[in-house]
Amino acid sequence: MSEKRIGFATRLGAIAASVGSAVGLGNIWRFPYQAGQNGGGAYILVYLLCVLLLGLPIMMSEFIIGRSTHKNMRGAVEQLTPKSPFKVFAYVGVLGALLICGYYSVVCGWVLEYVVDSGEGLLLGHTPEQYSEIFNSLVGAPQRCVLWTLIFLALNFVILNKGINKGIERMANVMMPLLFVLLIVFCVNSLMLPNSSKGLDFLFSIDFNGLGWKGVVDAMGQAFMSLSLGVTCLITYSSYFSDDNHLMKDAVTISSLDTLVAILAGIVIFPAVFSFGMEPNAGPKLIFEILPTIFQQMPGGVVWAVLFFVLLFFASITSTISLSEIPITFLIDEYKLSRGKAIAITAVLMTVVAVLSALSFSTLSDVIIAGRNIFDFLDFVGPNFFMLLGGLVTAVYVGWFLDKKVVHDQLTNGGKHSARFTHPYIIFCLRFIAPVAIIMIFLYYVGII
Ligand code: TRP
């Protein structure tokens, strides 16, 4: 049965699609502002440790489940461990993906509007306060926000409708290299600004005073978000991998490139922030308010601004594509729907969540869940509940319940190469480090530690 299922055409395509999933707003928008708020270098160091001890092993656990069965999580668990209750987590993953993608597309809508506005020169010639007003007025305008979100989602589903090879893979093959080129150009530009070394000092000098427990927990959450873990995204993608892909090498490539992009984004942003005398800890609005201030002071500012937001658009659409593919593959596999029908159902559900989130700064700002508006609530439960719970589940499932032989087969491609070091490292992290770390984060959130 699995033979007939389509897959990524090439290994490079599979990697490009997964890097496309991983590299997103998380790297270019979230990572720099979190590093900025948590003291810079020390946060980055902890983040790297999280990738090594949690991110990479959990990514491998998702790859093992997806690639060994070529199925979505529900079908995969059913095949690997019949009657195991773990399969209910497939639904948690699908729900998590719908909710995360719903609010994520709202930010993507802002990005689209910034591409257009900066192209029209509207983001030039203002004071920092005015940039803040411009951003707040966009966020607070119900029709504009909804319209841009819907345009973004339409683009997203048009690409998905072209299928795994002609849609997802081809897009990633074009957009990812472009994204890297743009990012390098931005880095060079940023490093040539006066006082750029101050920004580098901030990013790379390690001072644990600015970090604290909050910084450590943020870094763990960020690793989950950035590597697309916990909501069965990589189970879904790896179900389309070929049996020849070397999973460990692929996972190392994907997480290294993802981390590289996050650090490069920091190198783009912080030298500029310091060079123009701005504050590094501006929070989520860092790129929407601070960067336009910076672009307009640079020669050729309009071009830089457009290019930057286009880069962000590439990064984000390859991520929403991967999130949307989770329910789509699930519906196709489990309910035998056609791809078109599965896309239609996913699009409707996601649009509902997205519109509600887009309105949560204006029309629906009175709707408060657990002390937060809809958007902020989803931004909280997505990374802090769905991704962490899913990460815990896949780690425990592969670490403790899955037949060791399946793990070994997947790591060695049926004995073709050795996994003498990687096998024990992954199993140890999945069995002990990941569960303890994730449970500690949960305890931190409920205020016990
Ligand atoms: N990794 C993406 C980012 O950094 C977001 C993302 C895409 C994601 N797919 C995911 C997060 C699946 C969690 C699960 O922006």
Tab-separated table of C-alpha atoms and ligand atoms in Angstrom:
chain	number	residue	atom	x	y	z
A	1	MET	CA	0.000	0.000	0.000
A	2	SER	CA	2.718	2.421	0.960
A	3	GLU	CA	4.361	1.956	-2.455
A	4	LYS	CA	1.532	3.725	-4.205
A	5	ARG	CA	1.611	6.767	-1.977
A	6	ILE	CA	3.406	9.699	-3.563
A	7	GLY	CA	6.426	11.157	-1.823
A	8	PHE	CA	8.972	13.929	-2.196
A	9	ALA	CA	10.737	13.392	-5.512
A	10	THR	CA	14.271	14.017	-4.265
A	11	ARG	CA	16.133	13.961	-0.989
A	12	LEU	CA	17.023	17.602	-1.469
A	13	GLY	CA	13.353	18.417	-2.001
A	14	ALA	CA	12.444	16.635	1.223
A	15	ILE	CA	15.097	18.594	3.103
A	16	ALA	CA	14.086	21.887	1.482
A	17	ALA	CA	10.455	21.306	2.448
A	18	SER	CA	11.390	20.462	6.042
A	19	VAL	CA	13.735	23.432	6.312
A	20	GLY	CA	10.905	25.497	4.844
A	21	SER	CA	8.670	24.255	7.613
A	22	ALA	CA	11.232	24.926	10.299
A	23	VAL	CA	12.371	28.330	9.096
A	24	GLY	CA	9.566	30.779	9.658
A	25	LEU	CA	8.349	33.642	11.748
A	26	GLY	CA	9.798	31.692	14.655
A	27	ASN	CA	13.321	32.322	13.406
A	28	ILE	CA	13.113	35.805	12.008
A	29	TRP	CA	10.467	37.384	14.212
A	30	ARG	CA	10.362	35.419	17.476
A	31	PHE	CA	13.967	34.316	18.028
A	32	PRO	CA	15.540	37.802	17.769
A	33	TYR	CA	13.013	39.443	20.073
A	34	GLN	CA	13.275	36.624	22.595
A	35	ALA	CA	17.049	36.821	22.537
A	36	GLY	CA	16.659	40.581	22.954
A	37	GLN	CA	14.439	40.182	26.001
A	38	ASN	CA	16.473	37.427	27.610
A	39	GLY	CA	19.901	38.961	27.538
A	40	GLY	CA	21.351	37.851	24.170
A	41	GLY	CA	24.319	35.453	24.211
A	42	ALA	CA	23.357	33.374	27.246
A	43	TYR	CA	19.916	32.734	25.761
A	44	ILE	CA	21.500	31.619	22.505
A	45	LEU	CA	23.794	29.222	24.315
A	46	VAL	CA	20.881	27.632	26.187
A	47	TYR	CA	18.922	27.522	22.949
A	48	LEU	CA	21.715	25.557	21.267
A	49	LEU	CA	21.712	23.068	24.120
A	50	CYS	CA	17.943	22.681	23.797
A	51	VAL	CA	18.284	21.929	20.101
A	52	LEU	CA	20.918	19.307	20.794
A	53	LEU	CA	19.267	17.567	23.737
A	54	LEU	CA	15.566	18.028	22.975
A	55	GLY	CA	14.978	19.301	19.478
A	56	LEU	CA	17.106	16.919	17.481
A	57	PRO	CA	16.025	13.732	19.324
A	58	ILE	CA	12.339	14.687	19.166
A	59	MET	CA	12.675	15.516	15.493
A	60	MET	CA	14.154	12.028	15.032
A	61	SER	CA	11.264	10.480	16.967
A	62	GLU	CA	8.798	12.105	14.563
A	63	PHE	CA	10.851	11.010	11.554
A	64	ILE	CA	10.973	7.436	12.806
A	65	ILE	CA	7.189	7.266	13.242
A	66	GLY	CA	6.434	8.867	9.876
A	67	ARG	CA	9.056	7.282	7.670
A	68	SER	CA	8.699	3.731	9.004
A	69	THR	CA	5.003	3.639	8.067
A	70	HIS	CA	4.488	6.336	5.428
A	71	LYS	CA	1.355	7.295	7.292
A	72	ASN	CA	0.005	10.127	9.421
A	73	MET	CA	0.315	9.699	13.186
A	74	ARG	CA	-2.971	7.853	13.694
A	75	GLY	CA	-2.327	5.310	10.955
A	76	ALA	CA	1.312	5.026	11.948
A	77	VAL	CA	0.654	4.235	15.621
A	78	GLU	CA	-2.074	1.797	14.616
A	79	GLN	CA	0.395	-0.025	12.370
A	80	LEU	CA	3.405	0.089	14.700
A	81	THR	CA	1.625	-0.723	17.965
A	82	PRO	CA	-1.922	-1.957	17.248
A	83	LYS	CA	-4.542	-0.881	19.815
A	84	SER	CA	-2.152	1.520	21.496
A	85	PRO	CA	-3.943	4.517	23.060
A	86	PHE	CA	-1.184	6.781	21.723
A	87	LYS	CA	-3.107	7.181	18.509
A	88	VAL	CA	-5.524	9.664	20.091
A	89	PHE	CA	-2.678	12.163	20.069
A	90	ALA	CA	-3.054	12.342	16.311
A	91	TYR	CA	-6.220	14.343	16.955
A	92	VAL	CA	-4.391	16.602	19.387
A	93	GLY	CA	-1.802	17.234	16.675
A	94	VAL	CA	-4.426	18.049	14.063
A	95	LEU	CA	-6.243	20.401	16.423
A	96	GLY	CA	-2.975	22.033	17.473
A	97	ALA	CA	-2.004	22.556	13.830
A	98	LEU	CA	-5.349	24.199	13.027
A	99	LEU	CA	-5.096	26.541	15.992
A	100	ILE	CA	-1.428	27.409	15.497
A	101	CYS	CA	-1.811	27.976	11.780
A	102	GLY	CA	-4.902	30.078	12.456
A	103	TYR	CA	-3.113	32.726	14.501
A	104	TYR	CA	0.192	32.381	12.642
A	105	SER	CA	-1.562	33.377	9.377
A	106	VAL	CA	-2.647	36.625	10.973
A	107	VAL	CA	0.995	37.640	11.438
A	108	CYS	CA	1.636	36.470	7.864
A	109	GLY	CA	-1.198	38.806	6.811
A	110	TRP	CA	0.615	41.713	8.501
A	111	VAL	CA	3.772	40.702	6.655
A	112	LEU	CA	1.926	40.787	3.316
A	113	GLU	CA	0.546	44.224	4.035
A	114	TYR	CA	4.046	45.412	4.955
A	115	VAL	CA	5.394	44.062	1.631
A	116	VAL	CA	2.816	46.112	-0.246
A	117	ASP	CA	3.033	49.207	1.948
A	118	SER	CA	6.788	49.330	1.865
A	119	GLY	CA	6.718	48.872	-1.921
A	120	GLU	CA	4.457	51.891	-2.173
A	121	GLY	CA	6.868	53.888	-0.050
A	122	LEU	CA	4.336	54.246	2.769
A	123	LEU	CA	6.857	53.110	5.349
A	124	LEU	CA	9.217	56.005	4.821
A	125	GLY	CA	9.709	59.307	6.511
A	126	HIS	CA	8.118	58.656	9.887
A	127	THR	CA	9.267	58.939	13.470
A	128	PRO	CA	9.513	55.795	15.634
A	129	GLU	CA	6.261	56.803	17.356
A	130	GLN	CA	4.538	57.045	14.015
A	131	TYR	CA	5.732	53.560	13.048
A	132	SER	CA	4.235	52.319	16.223
A	133	GLU	CA	0.949	54.044	15.331
A	134	ILE	CA	1.047	52.593	11.822
A	135	PHE	CA	1.462	49.095	13.200
A	136	ASN	CA	-1.221	49.526	15.861
A	137	SER	CA	-3.661	50.929	13.370
A	138	LEU	CA	-3.152	47.927	11.080
A	139	VAL	CA	-3.619	45.480	13.917
A	140	GLY	CA	-6.663	47.368	15.180
A	141	ALA	CA	-8.399	47.635	11.794
A	142	PRO	CA	-10.754	44.664	11.482
A	143	GLN	CA	-11.362	44.671	7.721
A	144	ARG	CA	-7.742	45.221	6.735
A	145	CYS	CA	-6.484	42.563	9.075
A	146	VAL	CA	-9.041	39.998	7.946
A	147	LEU	CA	-8.531	40.818	4.279
A	148	TRP	CA	-4.738	40.348	4.367
A	149	THR	CA	-5.074	37.174	6.401
A	150	LEU	CA	-7.534	35.774	3.859
A	151	ILE	CA	-5.288	36.714	0.934
A	152	PHE	CA	-2.421	34.956	2.642
A	153	LEU	CA	-4.464	31.827	3.325
A	154	ALA	CA	-5.688	31.778	-0.272
A	155	LEU	CA	-2.067	31.748	-1.522
A	156	ASN	CA	-1.257	29.042	0.992
A	157	PHE	CA	-4.039	26.743	-0.199
A	158	VAL	CA	-3.403	27.411	-3.889
A	159	ILE	CA	0.116	26.040	-3.422
A	160	LEU	CA	-1.121	23.089	-1.358
A	161	ASN	CA	-3.675	22.294	-4.031
A	162	LYS	CA	-0.846	21.616	-6.464
A	163	GLY	CA	0.194	18.671	-4.354
A	164	ILE	CA	3.265	17.356	-2.572
A	165	ASN	CA	5.667	17.515	-5.539
A	166	LYS	CA	4.417	20.322	-7.721
A	167	GLY	CA	3.235	22.457	-4.823
A	168	ILE	CA	5.157	21.969	-1.588
A	169	GLU	CA	8.435	20.594	-2.928
A	170	ARG	CA	8.773	22.919	-5.898
A	171	MET	CA	7.938	25.993	-3.802
A	172	ALA	CA	10.485	25.038	-1.155
A	173	ASN	CA	13.148	24.348	-3.792
A	174	VAL	CA	12.756	27.884	-5.111
A	175	MET	CA	12.013	29.838	-1.954
A	176	MET	CA	14.572	28.377	0.433
A	177	PRO	CA	17.690	29.164	-1.638
A	178	LEU	CA	16.324	32.660	-2.308
A	179	LEU	CA	15.729	33.136	1.372
A	180	PHE	CA	19.324	32.213	2.191
A	181	VAL	CA	20.690	34.580	-0.450
A	182	LEU	CA	18.534	37.448	0.815
A	183	LEU	CA	19.511	36.765	4.388
A	184	ILE	CA	23.234	36.793	3.592
A	185	VAL	CA	22.884	40.068	1.702
A	186	PHE	CA	21.113	41.539	4.717
A	187	CYS	CA	23.813	40.302	7.056
A	188	VAL	CA	26.599	41.859	5.031
A	189	ASN	CA	24.668	45.096	4.887
A	190	SER	CA	24.032	45.076	8.605
A	191	LEU	CA	27.642	44.312	9.459
A	192	MET	CA	28.801	47.304	7.459
A	193	LEU	CA	26.759	49.744	9.519
A	194	PRO	CA	28.638	51.973	11.951
A	195	ASN	CA	28.772	50.494	15.472
A	196	SER	CA	27.636	47.105	14.249
A	197	SER	CA	30.039	45.482	16.691
A	198	LYS	CA	27.829	46.580	19.587
A	199	GLY	CA	25.040	44.455	18.201
A	200	LEU	CA	27.366	41.495	17.808
A	201	ASP	CA	28.587	41.945	21.358
A	202	PHE	CA	25.022	41.855	22.573
A	203	LEU	CA	24.279	38.695	20.579
A	204	PHE	CA	27.395	36.755	21.376
A	205	SER	CA	28.712	37.854	24.745
A	206	ILE	CA	27.544	35.454	27.353
A	207	ASP	CA	26.128	36.971	30.490
A	208	PHE	CA	23.815	34.816	32.533
A	209	ASN	CA	22.449	37.736	34.541
A	210	GLY	CA	19.915	38.609	31.881
A	211	LEU	CA	18.640	35.049	31.575
A	212	GLY	CA	16.935	33.505	34.613
A	213	TRP	CA	14.503	30.581	34.577
A	214	LYS	CA	12.152	32.441	32.308
A	215	GLY	CA	14.889	32.658	29.681
A	216	VAL	CA	15.620	28.928	29.942
A	217	VAL	CA	11.942	28.012	29.585
A	218	ASP	CA	11.552	30.456	26.684
A	219	ALA	CA	14.520	28.864	24.954
A	220	MET	CA	13.009	25.382	25.264
A	221	GLY	CA	9.646	26.568	23.922
A	222	GLN	CA	11.421	28.365	21.116
A	223	ALA	CA	13.285	25.203	20.108
A	224	PHE	CA	9.951	23.370	19.776
A	225	MET	CA	8.386	26.178	17.808
A	226	SER	CA	11.333	26.712	15.554
A	227	LEU	CA	11.922	23.067	14.676
A	228	SER	CA	8.180	22.487	14.022
A	229	LEU	CA	7.863	19.848	16.729
A	230	GLY	CA	4.989	18.348	18.651
A	231	VAL	CA	1.954	18.652	16.411
A	232	THR	CA	2.922	15.760	14.101
A	233	CYS	CA	4.179	18.101	11.367
A	234	LEU	CA	7.398	16.182	10.854
A	235	ILE	CA	5.595	12.847	11.129
A	236	THR	CA	3.472	14.059	8.238
A	237	TYR	CA	6.405	15.302	6.142
A	238	SER	CA	8.594	12.290	6.823
A	239	SER	CA	5.746	10.008	5.752
A	240	TYR	CA	6.561	11.378	2.286
A	241	PHE	CA	10.336	10.750	2.652
A	242	SER	CA	11.965	8.027	0.622
A	243	ASP	CA	13.260	4.942	2.396
A	244	ASP	CA	16.779	5.912	1.300
A	245	ASN	CA	16.902	9.209	3.199
A	246	HIS	CA	19.484	9.099	5.970
A	247	LEU	CA	17.224	10.332	8.769
A	248	MET	CA	19.925	11.363	11.211
A	249	LYS	CA	21.882	13.317	8.602
A	250	ASP	CA	18.681	14.954	7.429
A	251	ALA	CA	17.690	15.921	10.962
A	252	VAL	CA	21.140	17.383	11.629
A	253	THR	CA	21.004	19.328	8.352
A	254	ILE	CA	17.517	20.649	9.045
A	255	SER	CA	18.173	21.710	12.613
A	256	SER	CA	21.545	23.265	11.760
A	257	LEU	CA	20.094	25.293	8.901
A	258	ASP	CA	17.180	26.341	11.074
A	259	THR	CA	19.511	27.477	13.847
A	260	LEU	CA	21.759	29.200	11.341
A	261	VAL	CA	18.826	31.220	9.995
A	262	ALA	CA	17.801	32.264	13.498
A	263	ILE	CA	21.324	33.439	14.293
A	264	LEU	CA	21.683	35.169	10.934
A	265	ALA	CA	18.385	36.937	11.608
A	266	GLY	CA	19.912	38.128	14.885
A	267	ILE	CA	22.998	39.331	12.993
A	268	VAL	CA	20.736	41.244	10.617
A	269	ILE	CA	18.678	42.862	13.316
A	270	PHE	CA	20.843	43.680	16.345
A	271	PRO	CA	23.745	45.536	14.700
A	272	ALA	CA	21.084	47.688	13.017
A	273	VAL	CA	19.216	48.192	16.277
A	274	PHE	CA	22.369	49.366	18.066
A	275	SER	CA	23.696	51.299	15.139
A	276	PHE	CA	20.578	53.464	15.103
A	277	GLY	CA	20.396	53.772	18.867
A	278	MET	CA	17.238	51.700	19.403
A	279	GLU	CA	16.400	49.282	22.225
A	280	PRO	CA	16.963	45.522	21.710
A	281	ASN	CA	14.122	44.455	23.995
A	282	ALA	CA	11.156	45.835	22.065
A	283	GLY	CA	9.347	42.473	22.085
A	284	PRO	CA	7.015	41.158	19.358
A	285	LYS	CA	6.836	44.494	17.595
A	286	LEU	CA	10.621	44.520	17.056
A	287	ILE	CA	10.501	43.847	13.344
A	288	PHE	CA	7.329	45.761	12.511
A	289	GLU	CA	8.202	48.984	14.314
A	290	ILE	CA	11.950	49.077	14.746
A	291	LEU	CA	13.031	47.791	11.359
A	292	PRO	CA	11.110	50.359	9.259
A	293	THR	CA	12.794	53.076	11.334
A	294	ILE	CA	16.106	51.548	10.436
A	295	PHE	CA	15.367	50.924	6.753
A	296	GLN	CA	14.465	54.518	6.102
A	297	GLN	CA	17.842	55.678	7.338
A	298	MET	CA	19.655	53.392	4.939
A	299	PRO	CA	20.440	54.305	1.348
A	300	GLY	CA	17.913	52.518	-0.874
A	301	GLY	CA	15.636	51.980	2.125
A	302	VAL	CA	12.522	51.136	0.101
A	303	VAL	CA	14.263	48.270	-1.645
A	304	TRP	CA	15.630	46.908	1.630
A	305	ALA	CA	12.249	47.088	3.272
A	306	VAL	CA	10.455	45.310	0.445
A	307	LEU	CA	13.135	42.630	0.252
A	308	PHE	CA	13.035	42.065	3.980
A	309	PHE	CA	9.298	41.563	4.116
A	310	VAL	CA	9.403	39.374	1.004
A	311	LEU	CA	11.976	37.235	2.787
A	312	LEU	CA	9.692	36.994	5.754
A	313	PHE	CA	6.813	36.072	3.462
A	314	PHE	CA	8.818	33.200	1.910
A	315	ALA	CA	9.798	31.974	5.326
A	316	SER	CA	6.265	32.092	6.659
A	317	ILE	CA	4.334	30.571	3.768
A	318	THR	CA	6.534	27.468	3.656
A	319	SER	CA	5.727	27.094	7.369
A	320	THR	CA	1.950	27.485	7.062
A	321	ILE	CA	2.040	25.018	4.183
A	322	SER	CA	3.572	22.436	6.493
A	323	LEU	CA	1.058	23.160	9.247
A	324	SER	CA	-1.854	22.877	6.829
A	325	GLU	CA	-0.555	19.608	5.433
A	326	ILE	CA	-1.106	17.947	8.837
A	327	PRO	CA	-4.938	17.950	8.704
A	328	ILE	CA	-4.870	17.442	4.936
A	329	THR	CA	-2.782	14.256	5.074
A	330	PHE	CA	-4.788	13.081	8.086
A	331	LEU	CA	-8.100	13.455	6.230
A	332	ILE	CA	-6.748	11.788	3.098
A	333	ASP	CA	-5.215	8.844	4.988
A	334	GLU	CA	-7.892	8.226	7.562
A	335	TYR	CA	-11.111	9.183	5.785
A	336	LYS	CA	-9.989	8.363	2.238
A	337	LEU	CA	-10.954	11.832	1.033
A	338	SER	CA	-9.610	13.257	-2.207
A	339	ARG	CA	-6.858	15.861	-1.777
A	340	GLY	CA	-9.249	18.547	-3.005
A	341	LYS	CA	-11.886	17.727	-0.387
A	342	ALA	CA	-9.328	17.461	2.396
A	343	ILE	CA	-7.955	20.881	1.426
A	344	ALA	CA	-11.446	22.393	1.331
A	345	ILE	CA	-12.301	21.155	4.829
A	346	THR	CA	-8.944	22.277	6.225
A	347	ALA	CA	-9.277	25.669	4.554
A	348	VAL	CA	-12.710	26.282	6.047
A	349	LEU	CA	-11.670	25.314	9.577
A	350	MET	CA	-8.442	27.276	9.423
A	351	THR	CA	-10.158	30.336	8.033
A	352	VAL	CA	-12.567	30.374	10.964
A	353	VAL	CA	-9.715	30.312	13.477
A	354	ALA	CA	-7.741	32.868	11.468
A	355	VAL	CA	-10.622	35.331	11.181
A	356	LEU	CA	-11.361	35.078	14.904
A	357	SER	CA	-7.679	35.717	15.660
A	358	ALA	CA	-7.468	38.571	13.164
A	359	LEU	CA	-10.373	40.260	14.912
A	360	SER	CA	-9.023	39.808	18.402
A	361	PHE	CA	-7.353	43.230	18.502
A	362	SER	CA	-10.474	45.035	17.322
A	363	THR	CA	-14.049	43.731	17.024
A	364	LEU	CA	-13.452	40.783	19.346
A	365	SER	CA	-11.061	42.431	21.768
A	366	ASP	CA	-13.583	41.890	24.561
A	367	VAL	CA	-13.436	38.133	24.164
A	368	ILE	CA	-10.976	37.098	26.827
A	369	ILE	CA	-9.889	33.509	27.431
A	370	ALA	CA	-7.699	32.859	30.467
A	371	GLY	CA	-6.853	36.541	30.692
A	372	ARG	CA	-5.836	36.865	27.042
A	373	ASN	CA	-7.490	37.869	23.792
A	374	ILE	CA	-8.013	35.115	21.198
A	375	PHE	CA	-4.749	35.721	19.340
A	376	ASP	CA	-2.631	35.859	22.486
A	377	PHE	CA	-4.415	32.850	23.909
A	378	LEU	CA	-3.610	30.780	20.812
A	379	ASP	CA	-0.044	32.068	20.816
A	380	PHE	CA	0.161	30.840	24.391
A	381	VAL	CA	-1.492	27.415	24.131
A	382	GLY	CA	0.075	26.581	20.744
A	383	PRO	CA	3.727	26.519	21.788
A	384	ASN	CA	3.209	25.993	25.511
A	385	PHE	CA	0.603	23.285	25.466
A	386	PHE	CA	0.147	21.565	22.098
A	387	MET	CA	3.791	21.471	21.018
A	388	LEU	CA	5.124	20.512	24.426
A	389	LEU	CA	2.509	17.840	25.058
A	390	GLY	CA	3.038	16.428	21.569
A	391	GLY	CA	6.801	16.476	22.085
A	392	LEU	CA	6.414	14.618	25.361
A	393	VAL	CA	4.133	12.045	23.757
A	394	THR	CA	6.367	11.294	20.764
A	395	ALA	CA	9.465	11.164	22.981
A	396	VAL	CA	7.849	8.716	25.412
A	397	TYR	CA	6.281	6.689	22.622
A	398	VAL	CA	9.473	6.172	20.641
A	399	GLY	CA	11.734	6.048	23.712
A	400	TRP	CA	9.729	3.577	25.783
A	401	PHE	CA	7.020	1.887	23.744
A	402	LEU	CA	8.171	1.476	20.187
A	403	ASP	CA	9.945	-1.736	19.209
A	404	LYS	CA	13.709	-1.067	19.322
A	405	LYS	CA	14.067	-2.851	16.025
A	406	VAL	CA	11.927	-0.275	14.240
A	407	VAL	CA	14.078	2.504	15.671
A	408	HIS	CA	17.257	0.733	14.681
A	409	ASP	CA	15.977	-0.019	11.187
A	410	GLN	CA	15.050	3.600	10.630
A	411	LEU	CA	18.367	4.879	11.955
A	412	THR	CA	20.408	2.501	9.843
A	413	ASN	CA	18.082	2.153	6.838
A	414	GLY	CA	17.738	-1.543	7.511
A	415	GLY	CA	21.348	-2.079	8.547
A	416	LYS	CA	22.983	-0.173	5.694
A	417	HIS	CA	24.959	2.111	7.974
A	418	SER	CA	25.949	2.271	11.573
A	419	ALA	CA	24.096	4.009	14.389
A	420	ARG	CA	26.486	3.038	17.158
A	421	PHE	CA	26.527	6.502	18.692
A	422	THR	CA	23.335	7.997	17.420
A	423	HIS	CA	21.047	5.221	18.653
A	424	PRO	CA	22.000	5.420	22.345
A	425	TYR	CA	22.137	9.227	22.230
A	426	ILE	CA	18.653	9.516	20.795
A	427	ILE	CA	17.116	6.903	23.056
A	428	PHE	CA	18.700	8.420	26.156
A	429	CYS	CA	17.426	11.897	25.304
A	430	LEU	CA	13.959	10.585	24.449
A	431	ARG	CA	13.658	8.446	27.545
A	432	PHE	CA	15.031	10.771	30.168
A	433	ILE	CA	16.078	14.254	29.160
A	434	ALA	CA	13.040	15.248	27.080
A	435	PRO	CA	10.350	14.029	29.515
A	436	VAL	CA	12.057	15.601	32.525
A	437	ALA	CA	12.639	18.904	30.715
A	438	ILE	CA	9.093	19.090	29.362
A	439	ILE	CA	7.502	18.244	32.687
A	440	MET	CA	9.652	20.934	34.283
A	441	ILE	CA	8.359	23.473	31.796
A	442	PHE	CA	4.761	22.480	32.602
A	443	LEU	CA	5.483	22.845	36.306
A	444	TYR	CA	7.043	26.218	35.670
A	445	TYR	CA	3.915	27.404	33.844
A	446	VAL	CA	1.564	26.327	36.589
A	447	GLY	CA	3.802	28.096	39.051
A	448	ILE	CA	5.171	25.109	40.957
A	449	ILE	CA	8.804	25.908	40.162
B	1	TRP	N1	8.772	26.303	12.667
B	1	TRP	C1	7.975	27.393	12.195
B	1	TRP	C2	8.607	28.686	12.634
B	1	TRP	O1	9.667	28.710	13.171
B	1	TRP	C3	6.535	27.297	12.633
B	1	TRP	C4	5.940	25.976	12.336
B	1	TRP	C5	5.741	25.433	11.132
B	1	TRP	C6	5.518	25.029	13.290
B	1	TRP	N2	5.238	24.202	11.260
B	1	TRP	C7	5.080	23.917	12.566
B	1	TRP	C8	5.491	25.012	14.664
B	1	TRP	C9	4.616	22.796	13.236
B	1	TRP	C10	5.024	23.885	15.318
B	1	TRP	C11	4.607	22.782	14.617
B	1	TRP	O2	8.061	29.733	12.422
